[in-house]
Short mmCIF file of C-alpha atoms (C1' of nucleotides) in Angstrom, two decimals:
data_model
loop_
_atom_site.label_atom_id
_atom_site.label_comp_id
_atom_site.label_asym_id
_atom_site.label_seq_id
_atom_site.Cartn_x
_atom_site.Cartn_y
_atom_site.Cartn_z
CA MET A 1 31.80 -5.85 26.08
CA THR A 2 30.19 -9.17 25.42
CA GLU A 3 29.30 -9.24 29.13
CA ALA A 4 26.53 -6.69 29.12
CA PRO A 5 24.80 -6.30 32.47
CA ALA A 6 22.45 -9.23 32.53
CA LEU A 7 19.59 -6.92 33.28
CA ASP A 8 19.29 -5.58 29.77
CA ARG A 9 19.99 -8.81 27.97
CA GLY A 10 16.25 -9.02 27.50
CA ALA A 11 15.97 -5.46 26.36
CA ARG A 12 18.67 -5.98 23.76
CA SER A 13 16.94 -9.09 22.44
CA ARG A 14 13.68 -7.22 22.36
CA ASP A 15 15.25 -4.51 20.27
CA ALA A 16 16.87 -6.99 17.93
CA ILE A 17 13.55 -8.68 17.35
CA LEU A 18 11.84 -5.37 16.66
CA ASP A 19 14.61 -4.34 14.27
CA THR A 20 14.41 -7.41 12.11
CA ALA A 21 10.64 -7.67 12.34
CA GLY A 22 10.26 -4.06 11.24
CA ASP A 23 12.61 -4.62 8.35
CA LEU A 24 10.86 -7.75 7.16
CA MET A 25 7.36 -6.39 7.57
CA ALA A 26 8.23 -3.22 5.70
CA ARG A 27 9.62 -5.29 2.85
CA HIS A 28 7.12 -8.12 2.62
CA GLY A 29 4.07 -6.74 4.36
CA TYR A 30 2.51 -8.03 7.56
CA ALA A 31 0.77 -11.12 6.24
CA ALA A 32 3.76 -12.34 4.25
CA THR A 33 6.11 -12.04 7.22
CA SER A 34 6.19 -15.15 9.40
CA ILE A 35 7.51 -15.62 12.89
CA SER A 36 9.94 -18.21 11.57
CA MET A 37 11.35 -15.63 9.17
CA ILE A 38 11.89 -13.21 12.01
CA SER A 39 13.42 -15.95 14.14
CA ALA A 40 15.80 -17.02 11.40
CA ALA A 41 16.79 -13.45 10.63
CA CYS A 42 17.51 -12.34 14.20
CA GLY A 43 18.85 -15.63 15.54
CA LEU A 44 16.47 -15.96 18.48
CA PRO A 45 14.09 -18.91 18.67
CA VAL A 46 10.41 -18.42 18.07
CA SER A 47 9.54 -19.04 21.69
CA SER A 48 11.67 -16.10 22.76
CA ILE A 49 9.81 -13.94 20.33
CA TYR A 50 6.55 -15.11 21.83
CA TRP A 51 7.87 -14.50 25.30
CA HIS A 52 8.60 -10.83 24.50
CA PHE A 53 5.47 -10.19 22.45
CA ARG A 54 2.46 -12.30 23.07
CA SER A 55 1.47 -12.75 19.43
CA LYS A 56 2.33 -11.79 15.90
CA ASP A 57 -0.08 -8.94 16.26
CA GLY A 58 1.79 -7.78 19.34
CA ILE A 59 5.00 -7.65 17.33
CA TYR A 60 3.39 -5.44 14.74
CA VAL A 61 1.96 -3.09 17.35
CA ALA A 62 5.35 -2.77 19.04
CA VAL A 63 7.16 -2.29 15.75
CA LEU A 64 4.78 0.41 14.62
CA GLY A 65 4.83 2.17 17.97
CA ARG A 66 8.61 2.28 17.86
CA ALA A 67 8.56 3.58 14.30
CA ARG A 68 6.16 6.31 15.34
CA THR A 69 8.24 7.64 18.19
CA ALA A 70 11.36 7.45 16.02
CA LEU A 71 9.71 9.38 13.23
CA LEU A 72 8.27 12.02 15.52
CA ALA A 73 11.66 12.43 17.15
CA ALA A 74 13.22 12.90 13.72
CA LEU A 75 10.67 15.50 12.69
CA PRO A 76 11.47 19.02 13.87
CA GLN A 77 9.33 21.32 15.94
CA ALA A 78 6.03 22.49 14.55
CA GLU A 79 7.12 26.11 14.74
CA VAL A 80 8.99 26.54 11.48
CA PRO A 81 11.63 29.26 11.67
CA GLY A 82 12.06 31.81 8.90
CA ALA A 83 11.40 35.45 8.14
CA ASP A 84 8.84 35.09 5.36
CA VAL A 85 6.61 32.43 3.84
CA ALA A 86 9.04 31.40 1.12
CA GLN A 87 11.84 30.90 3.60
CA ARG A 88 9.74 28.92 6.05
CA LEU A 89 8.30 26.83 3.25
CA ASP A 90 11.75 25.93 1.98
CA THR A 91 12.79 24.95 5.49
CA PHE A 92 9.68 22.83 5.92
CA LEU A 93 10.10 21.08 2.58
CA ALA A 94 13.75 20.39 3.24
CA GLU A 95 12.80 18.79 6.55
CA VAL A 96 10.06 16.71 5.01
CA GLY A 97 12.28 15.53 2.19
CA SER A 98 15.06 14.65 4.56
CA ALA A 99 12.82 12.79 6.98
CA PHE A 100 11.32 11.00 4.00
CA ARG A 101 14.73 9.89 2.82
CA ARG A 102 15.96 8.81 6.22
CA GLN A 103 12.86 6.92 7.37
CA PRO A 104 11.99 4.71 4.44
CA ARG A 105 10.44 2.04 6.63
CA GLY A 106 7.99 3.97 8.74
CA VAL A 107 5.41 4.68 6.14
CA LYS A 108 5.71 1.34 4.44
CA LEU A 109 4.88 -0.28 7.74
CA LEU A 110 1.64 1.62 7.80
CA LEU A 111 0.85 0.31 4.36
CA GLY A 112 1.92 -3.18 5.31
CA LEU A 113 -1.02 -3.60 7.60
CA GLY A 114 -3.20 -1.07 5.91
CA MET A 115 -4.45 -3.67 3.52
CA VAL A 116 -5.55 -5.86 6.36
CA GLN A 117 -7.93 -3.40 8.00
CA GLN A 118 -10.69 -5.97 7.95
CA ASP A 119 -9.14 -8.66 10.07
CA ALA A 120 -6.75 -6.50 12.07
CA SER A 121 -6.95 -6.51 15.82
CA ALA A 122 -8.27 -3.54 17.73
CA ALA A 123 -4.82 -2.86 19.17
CA ALA A 124 -3.22 -2.82 15.75
CA LEU A 125 -5.91 -0.56 14.34
CA ALA A 126 -5.46 1.82 17.26
CA GLU A 127 -1.71 1.93 16.78
CA VAL A 128 -2.07 2.54 13.06
CA ARG A 129 -4.43 5.37 13.80
CA ARG A 130 -2.07 6.91 16.33
CA TYR A 131 0.74 6.88 13.80
CA ARG A 132 -1.41 8.46 11.17
CA ASP A 133 -2.91 11.04 13.52
CA ALA A 134 0.55 12.07 14.66
CA LEU A 135 1.60 12.66 11.07
CA VAL A 136 -1.52 14.63 10.26
CA ALA A 137 -1.16 16.80 13.33
CA TRP A 138 2.49 17.49 12.60
CA ALA A 139 1.82 18.43 8.99
CA ARG A 140 -1.10 20.67 9.93
CA ASP A 141 0.82 22.50 12.64
CA SER A 142 3.90 22.93 10.50
CA LEU A 143 2.02 24.27 7.52
CA SER A 144 -0.02 26.48 9.78
CA SER A 145 3.22 27.98 10.99
CA VAL A 146 4.70 28.27 7.49
CA PHE A 147 1.72 30.15 6.08
CA ALA A 148 0.62 31.85 9.32
CA LEU A 149 -2.75 30.10 9.30
CA ARG A 150 -3.73 30.34 12.94
CA ASP A 151 -7.08 31.81 11.94
CA ARG A 152 -7.63 29.61 8.87
CA PRO A 153 -7.55 26.05 10.22
CA GLU A 154 -9.48 24.66 7.26
CA VAL A 155 -6.79 25.89 4.89
CA ALA A 156 -4.10 24.33 7.05
CA ASP A 157 -6.04 21.07 6.95
CA GLU A 158 -6.27 21.11 3.19
CA LEU A 159 -2.58 21.85 2.77
CA ALA A 160 -1.70 19.07 5.21
CA ARG A 161 -3.89 16.54 3.43
CA PHE A 162 -2.39 17.57 0.14
CA THR A 163 1.16 17.23 1.39
CA LEU A 164 0.60 13.89 3.07
CA ARG A 165 -1.16 12.40 0.09
CA MET A 166 1.70 13.42 -2.12
CA ALA A 167 4.10 11.80 0.32
CA ALA A 168 2.05 8.61 0.48
CA GLY A 169 1.79 8.54 -3.29
CA THR A 170 5.56 8.78 -3.49
CA VAL A 171 5.95 5.82 -1.16
CA VAL A 172 3.74 3.86 -3.54
CA ALA A 173 5.70 5.09 -6.55
CA ARG A 174 8.81 3.80 -4.86
CA TRP A 175 8.01 0.18 -5.27
CA PHE A 176 7.91 0.65 -9.01
CA GLU A 177 10.91 2.96 -9.20
CA PRO A 178 12.94 2.32 -6.07
CA ASP A 179 14.87 5.55 -6.51
CA ALA A 180 11.80 7.78 -6.59
CA VAL A 181 12.09 10.75 -4.26
CA LEU A 182 9.58 13.17 -2.83
CA GLU A 183 9.58 15.95 -5.43
CA THR A 184 9.65 18.98 -3.22
CA GLY A 185 9.99 21.39 -6.14
CA PRO A 186 6.56 20.78 -7.65
CA LEU A 187 5.11 20.39 -4.17
CA ARG A 188 6.42 23.84 -3.29
CA VAL A 189 4.77 25.40 -6.33
CA ALA A 190 1.53 23.60 -5.56
CA LEU A 191 1.41 24.60 -1.90
CA LEU A 192 2.09 28.25 -2.71
CA ALA A 193 -0.61 28.22 -5.37
CA LEU A 194 -3.09 26.54 -3.03
CA ALA A 195 -2.47 28.97 -0.21
CA SER A 196 -2.68 31.90 -2.58
CA HIS A 197 -5.86 30.46 -4.07
CA HIS A 198 -7.43 30.63 -0.64
CA GLY A 199 -6.44 34.25 -0.22
CA VAL A 200 -3.50 33.59 2.06
CA PRO A 201 -0.76 36.17 1.50
CA VAL A 202 2.36 34.39 0.32
CA GLY A 203 4.72 37.23 -0.50
CA HIS A 204 6.37 37.65 -3.86
CA VAL A 205 6.61 33.96 -4.83
CA PRO A 206 10.17 34.02 -6.14
CA GLY A 207 10.20 30.66 -7.95
CA ARG A 208 13.38 28.74 -7.36
CA ASP A 209 14.00 27.44 -10.88
CA ALA A 210 12.42 27.78 -14.33
CA PRO A 211 11.74 31.50 -14.14
CA SER A 212 8.18 31.34 -15.33
CA ARG A 213 8.79 32.61 -18.81
CA GLY A 214 5.22 32.28 -20.02
CA VAL A 215 2.19 34.52 -20.07
CA ALA A 216 0.63 32.80 -17.09
CA ASN A 217 -1.31 34.54 -14.37
CA ARG A 218 -2.20 37.51 -16.53
CA GLU A 219 -5.72 38.66 -17.13
CA MET B 1 -31.46 -20.07 -18.21
CA THR B 2 -29.80 -22.45 -15.81
CA GLU B 3 -28.97 -24.55 -18.89
CA ALA B 4 -26.32 -22.32 -20.39
CA PRO B 5 -24.59 -23.81 -23.42
CA ALA B 6 -22.18 -26.23 -21.85
CA LEU B 7 -19.34 -24.65 -23.77
CA ASP B 8 -19.11 -21.55 -21.64
CA ARG B 9 -19.81 -23.21 -18.33
CA GLY B 10 -16.07 -23.06 -17.81
CA ALA B 11 -15.81 -19.46 -18.88
CA ARG B 12 -18.52 -18.47 -16.44
CA SER B 13 -16.78 -20.27 -13.60
CA ARG B 14 -13.53 -18.64 -14.59
CA ASP B 15 -15.16 -15.24 -14.37
CA ALA B 16 -16.75 -16.00 -11.05
CA ILE B 17 -13.39 -17.03 -9.63
CA LEU B 18 -11.75 -13.89 -10.91
CA ASP B 19 -14.53 -11.73 -9.50
CA THR B 20 -14.31 -13.07 -5.99
CA ALA B 21 -10.53 -13.37 -6.04
CA GLY B 22 -10.21 -9.74 -7.14
CA ASP B 23 -12.56 -8.63 -4.45
CA LEU B 24 -10.79 -10.53 -1.69
CA MET B 25 -7.28 -9.60 -2.81
CA ALA B 26 -8.21 -5.93 -3.01
CA ARG B 27 -9.59 -6.09 0.52
CA HIS B 28 -7.03 -8.29 2.27
CA GLY B 29 -4.00 -8.07 0.03
CA TYR B 30 -2.41 -10.90 -1.92
CA ALA B 31 -0.64 -12.71 0.90
CA ALA B 32 -3.62 -12.65 3.25
CA THR B 33 -5.97 -14.08 0.62
CA SER B 34 -6.01 -17.88 0.56
CA ILE B 35 -7.32 -20.22 -2.06
CA SER B 36 -9.71 -21.64 0.48
CA MET B 37 -11.18 -18.19 1.05
CA ILE B 38 -11.72 -17.79 -2.66
CA SER B 39 -13.23 -21.26 -2.89
CA ALA B 40 -15.59 -20.65 -0.01
CA ALA B 41 -16.64 -17.27 -1.38
CA CYS B 42 -17.35 -18.36 -4.95
CA GLY B 43 -18.64 -21.85 -4.23
CA LEU B 44 -16.25 -23.76 -6.47
CA PRO B 45 -13.83 -26.27 -4.96
CA VAL B 46 -10.16 -25.48 -4.76
CA SER B 47 -9.28 -28.01 -7.41
CA SER B 48 -11.45 -26.21 -9.94
CA ILE B 49 -9.62 -23.03 -9.16
CA TYR B 50 -6.34 -24.79 -9.74
CA TRP B 51 -7.65 -26.25 -12.94
CA HIS B 52 -8.42 -22.77 -14.34
CA PHE B 53 -5.30 -21.06 -13.04
CA ARG B 54 -2.26 -23.11 -12.39
CA SER B 55 -1.28 -21.42 -9.13
CA LYS B 56 -2.17 -18.67 -6.73
CA ASP B 57 0.21 -16.47 -8.64
CA GLY B 58 -1.67 -17.24 -11.83
CA ILE B 59 -4.88 -16.05 -10.22
CA TYR B 60 -3.31 -12.76 -9.31
CA VAL B 61 -1.90 -12.24 -12.78
CA ALA B 62 -5.28 -12.95 -14.35
CA VAL B 63 -7.11 -10.73 -11.88
CA LEU B 64 -4.77 -7.83 -12.44
CA GLY B 65 -4.83 -8.23 -16.21
CA ARG B 66 -8.60 -8.12 -16.17
CA ALA B 67 -8.58 -5.06 -13.92
CA ARG B 68 -6.20 -3.33 -16.30
CA THR B 69 -8.31 -3.82 -19.40
CA ALA B 70 -11.41 -2.80 -17.47
CA LEU B 71 -9.80 0.36 -16.22
CA LEU B 72 -8.38 1.33 -19.59
CA ALA B 73 -11.76 0.74 -21.16
CA ALA B 74 -13.34 3.00 -18.55
CA LEU B 75 -10.83 5.77 -19.13
CA PRO B 76 -11.66 8.07 -22.03
CA GLN B 77 -9.53 8.87 -25.03
CA ALA B 78 -6.25 10.66 -24.52
CA GLU B 79 -7.38 13.58 -26.67
CA VAL B 80 -9.27 15.70 -24.18
CA PRO B 81 -11.94 17.84 -25.81
CA GLY B 82 -12.40 21.50 -24.90
CA ALA B 83 -11.77 24.96 -26.28
CA ASP B 84 -9.21 26.21 -23.77
CA VAL B 85 -6.96 24.87 -21.06
CA ALA B 86 -9.40 25.48 -18.22
CA GLN B 87 -12.18 23.68 -20.00
CA ARG B 88 -10.04 20.68 -20.96
CA LEU B 89 -8.60 20.51 -17.46
CA ASP B 90 -12.04 20.40 -15.90
CA THR B 91 -13.06 17.64 -18.29
CA PHE B 92 -9.94 15.68 -17.49
CA LEU B 93 -10.34 16.04 -13.73
CA ALA B 94 -13.98 15.07 -13.89
CA GLU B 95 -13.00 11.91 -15.78
CA VAL B 96 -10.25 11.05 -13.36
CA GLY B 97 -12.48 11.60 -10.37
CA SER B 98 -15.24 9.52 -11.83
CA ALA B 99 -12.97 6.65 -12.85
CA PHE B 100 -11.47 6.83 -9.38
CA ARG B 101 -14.87 6.52 -7.77
CA ARG B 102 -16.07 3.73 -10.01
CA GLN B 103 -12.96 1.56 -9.95
CA PRO B 104 -12.06 1.33 -6.30
CA ARG B 105 -10.49 -2.10 -6.67
CA GLY B 106 -8.05 -1.63 -9.52
CA VAL B 107 -5.47 0.42 -7.73
CA LYS B 108 -5.76 -1.43 -4.46
CA LEU B 109 -4.91 -4.60 -6.33
CA LEU B 110 -1.67 -3.02 -7.43
CA LEU B 111 -0.88 -2.19 -3.85
CA GLY B 112 -1.90 -5.64 -2.73
CA LEU B 113 1.05 -7.22 -4.40
CA GLY B 114 3.19 -4.14 -4.37
CA MET B 115 4.47 -5.00 -0.94
CA VAL B 116 5.58 -8.38 -2.11
CA GLN B 117 7.93 -7.18 -4.81
CA GLN B 118 10.73 -9.28 -3.40
CA ASP B 119 9.23 -12.71 -3.69
CA ALA B 120 6.83 -12.06 -6.52
CA SER B 121 7.03 -14.15 -9.65
CA ALA B 122 8.33 -12.72 -12.88
CA ALA B 123 4.89 -12.98 -14.44
CA ALA B 124 3.27 -11.06 -11.61
CA LEU B 125 5.92 -8.38 -11.71
CA ALA B 126 5.46 -8.01 -15.45
CA GLU B 127 1.71 -7.68 -15.12
CA VAL B 128 2.06 -5.12 -12.34
CA ARG B 129 4.39 -3.13 -14.53
CA ARG B 130 2.02 -3.26 -17.48
CA TYR B 131 -0.80 -1.93 -15.34
CA ARG B 132 1.32 0.87 -14.01
CA ASP B 133 2.80 1.74 -17.40
CA ALA B 134 -0.67 1.95 -18.91
CA LEU B 135 -1.73 4.40 -16.23
CA VAL B 136 1.37 6.53 -16.63
CA ALA B 137 1.00 6.66 -20.40
CA TRP B 138 -2.65 7.59 -20.15
CA ALA B 139 -2.01 10.38 -17.67
CA ARG B 140 0.89 11.76 -19.68
CA ASP B 141 -1.04 11.78 -22.94
CA SER B 142 -4.14 13.28 -21.40
CA LEU B 143 -2.28 16.06 -19.64
CA SER B 144 -0.25 16.68 -22.77
CA SER B 145 -3.51 17.23 -24.57
CA VAL B 146 -4.99 19.39 -21.81
CA PHE B 147 -2.04 21.77 -21.69
CA ALA B 148 -0.94 21.40 -25.34
CA LEU B 149 2.44 20.01 -24.36
CA ARG B 150 3.43 18.21 -27.54
CA ASP B 151 6.77 20.02 -27.52
CA ARG B 152 7.31 19.89 -23.75
CA PRO B 153 7.28 16.17 -22.90
CA GLU B 154 9.23 16.67 -19.68
CA VAL B 155 6.51 18.97 -18.37
CA ALA B 156 3.85 16.46 -19.31
CA ASP B 157 5.81 13.81 -17.43
CA GLU B 158 6.03 15.93 -14.32
CA LEU B 159 2.32 16.73 -14.35
CA ALA B 160 1.49 13.06 -14.87
CA ARG B 161 3.71 11.96 -12.00
CA PHE B 162 2.17 14.62 -9.80
CA THR B 163 -1.37 13.59 -10.65
CA LEU B 164 -0.77 9.88 -10.22
CA ARG B 165 1.01 10.30 -6.92
CA MET B 166 -1.88 12.34 -5.63
CA ALA B 167 -4.26 9.62 -6.77
CA ALA B 168 -2.17 6.88 -5.16
CA GLY B 169 -1.93 8.91 -1.96
CA THR B 170 -5.70 9.19 -1.93
CA VAL B 171 -6.04 5.43 -2.23
CA VAL B 172 -3.84 5.12 0.81
CA ALA B 173 -5.82 7.78 2.66
CA ARG B 174 -8.91 5.75 1.95
CA TRP B 175 -8.07 2.97 4.30
CA PHE B 176 -7.99 5.43 7.16
CA GLU B 177 -11.02 7.42 6.06
CA PRO B 178 -13.03 5.12 3.80
CA ASP B 179 -14.98 8.05 2.40
CA ALA B 180 -11.95 9.98 1.24
CA VAL B 181 -12.25 11.18 -2.33
CA LEU B 182 -9.76 12.44 -4.87
CA GLU B 183 -9.79 16.19 -4.22
CA THR B 184 -9.89 17.51 -7.74
CA GLY B 185 -10.26 21.12 -6.63
CA PRO B 186 -6.83 21.48 -5.05
CA LEU B 187 -5.38 19.25 -7.75
CA ARG B 188 -6.71 21.63 -10.37
CA VAL B 189 -5.09 24.62 -8.71
CA ALA B 190 -1.83 22.74 -8.37
CA LEU B 191 -1.70 21.56 -11.98
CA LEU B 192 -2.43 25.04 -13.29
CA ALA B 193 0.27 26.51 -11.09
CA LEU B 194 2.77 23.84 -12.10
CA ALA B 195 2.14 24.31 -15.79
CA SER B 196 2.30 28.05 -15.44
CA HIS B 197 5.49 27.72 -13.41
CA HIS B 198 7.08 25.98 -16.37
CA GLY B 199 6.05 28.76 -18.69
CA VAL B 200 3.13 26.92 -20.23
CA PRO B 201 0.36 29.33 -21.20
CA VAL B 202 -2.73 28.47 -19.20
CA GLY B 203 -5.13 31.27 -20.09
CA HIS B 204 -6.80 33.44 -17.51
CA VAL B 205 -6.97 30.89 -14.65
CA PRO B 206 -10.51 31.61 -13.59
CA GLY B 207 -10.50 29.87 -10.22
CA ARG B 208 -13.67 27.95 -9.58
CA ASP B 209 -14.25 28.92 -5.96
CA ALA B 210 -12.60 31.14 -3.34
CA PRO B 211 -11.93 34.10 -5.62
CA SER B 212 -8.29 34.52 -4.73
CA ARG B 213 -8.60 37.59 -2.61
CA GLY B 214 -4.94 37.74 -1.63
CA VAL B 215 -1.94 39.56 -3.00
CA ALA B 216 -0.38 36.45 -4.46
CA ASN B 217 1.35 36.20 -7.81
CA ARG B 218 2.35 39.86 -7.91
CA GLU B 219 5.86 41.05 -8.26
"C1'" DG C 1 -14.85 -29.11 -16.02
"C1'" DT C 2 -16.21 -30.37 -11.44
"C1'" DC C 3 -16.01 -32.97 -7.47
"C1'" DT C 4 -13.92 -35.71 -2.93
"C1'" DA C 5 -10.04 -36.76 -0.68
"C1'" DT C 6 -5.50 -36.06 0.48
"C1'" DA C 7 -0.20 -35.08 0.51
"C1'" DC C 8 3.12 -32.18 2.46
"C1'" DA C 9 4.95 -28.04 4.27
"C1'" DC C 10 4.69 -24.39 7.24
"C1'" DA C 11 1.93 -21.18 9.79
"C1'" DG C 12 0.97 -19.36 14.72
"C1'" DA C 13 1.36 -20.67 19.20
"C1'" DT C 14 2.69 -23.44 23.62
"C1'" DA C 15 5.18 -26.72 27.18
"C1'" DG C 16 8.61 -27.27 30.01
"C1'" DA C 17 13.72 -28.09 30.83
"C1'" DC C 18 17.50 -25.14 31.67
"C1'" DG D 1 15.06 -15.08 29.38
"C1'" DT D 2 16.45 -18.68 26.26
"C1'" DC D 3 16.34 -23.04 24.43
"C1'" DT D 4 14.33 -27.84 22.15
"C1'" DA D 5 10.46 -30.09 20.98
"C1'" DT D 6 5.88 -30.22 19.75
"C1'" DC D 7 0.69 -29.38 19.09
"C1'" DT D 8 -2.82 -28.01 15.89
"C1'" DG D 9 -4.61 -25.61 12.10
"C1'" DT D 10 -4.26 -24.10 7.57
"C1'" DG D 11 -1.75 -23.12 3.44
"C1'" DT D 12 -0.67 -24.49 -1.56
"C1'" DA D 13 -1.09 -27.92 -4.53
"C1'" DT D 14 -2.40 -32.61 -6.58
"C1'" DA D 15 -4.72 -37.39 -7.62
"C1'" DG D 16 -8.16 -39.47 -9.58
"C1'" DA D 17 -13.29 -40.67 -9.83
"C1'" DC D 18 -17.19 -38.75 -12.20
#
DNA sequence: GTCTATACACAGATAGAC
DNA sequence: GTCTATCTGTGTATAGAC
């Protein structure tokens, strides 16, 4: 057990470094995370860290790349199953909420460097952009499937932007109220209203809770 | 002109330090902004900076406090004028959008330290919380006025959270697409739908653009 | 209040034995 | 691949003349 095949000793160390580095950078941000902190937290000396990744920047790029593939693997297919819009939307929102709960670090990593745009390396900027583009594409495709928007790409784009900004805003809210969750209920109402506002047929709009007791939507 | 009354020489220096420090911290984040950078950018030696503010932390607290009063001064009264909901909502969104455009630094400053929650000083944490609480209170009161929610505080809270998260998400979006703006159009549709969903009377819901050609909202 | 000069710690990064 | 030891720059912060 302790005698792992010597070949992947390095790979295991590499993973350990990425684990602790990702954790620290998500908590403190890129600039406030030092190599010595990572070294102390994972037990390996600084020179080993530099042997695996050539620089602090390289660590960040690797950490973010790993977070991206992990997140994309956790997100389901873009084709959302379900008979009607309401059903597919509920499936989509459940997936988003669950991924959001289970991957608390991914997005914070984006923010961790986000502040540093100015002095970030080209590699880091590229990796950040890949992460973000992957999220945008996933949201657009999923919502396109939910609302059957193959012929209305601009609507799918707007819905995706809306959803992602709400998610990002919730990440921000979290460092004031650590137990803040992505409120899928209001988001559901908003997405249905937005789609409907653009003339997309959304079915009967059942309304999960609070049975709309007012005089709204009458002429 | 160059001979300002010696009494406020200090005050002017203080302001200059806060100006450049706020600018740098909003751009690079707290951790990545050094005293030397501030000194080089504003022309005063580091020791003068330390004379005015006792520590780097003190600079941040002062910068954020100043940003808070400036933002609150820029935001209009909580009582939103207007005859009906649609009118008041448009006024409110126009104000939010405009404040958002004119105060690009304020919110980024919050995020700048936000990452550092763990090792932040008590004073900094308190100041961050004051800034955030002021924003939440303003949004809640304004939306309460827009939708006449004096007897439905929980709805006002939800609308305020929704609005602020969208705004925070847009700040985040901005460091990928620097020209991203707060999309008040979709936000308007969403807020109306949310209020209506909770049984709040919202009038006839005119719909500014895209005249809702679908079959939505029918039973 | 502003300056020059400096103390001390720690940052990122490397050398070279093992 | 991992270790000890170290180089060099810069960080926060201070002393003390003016």
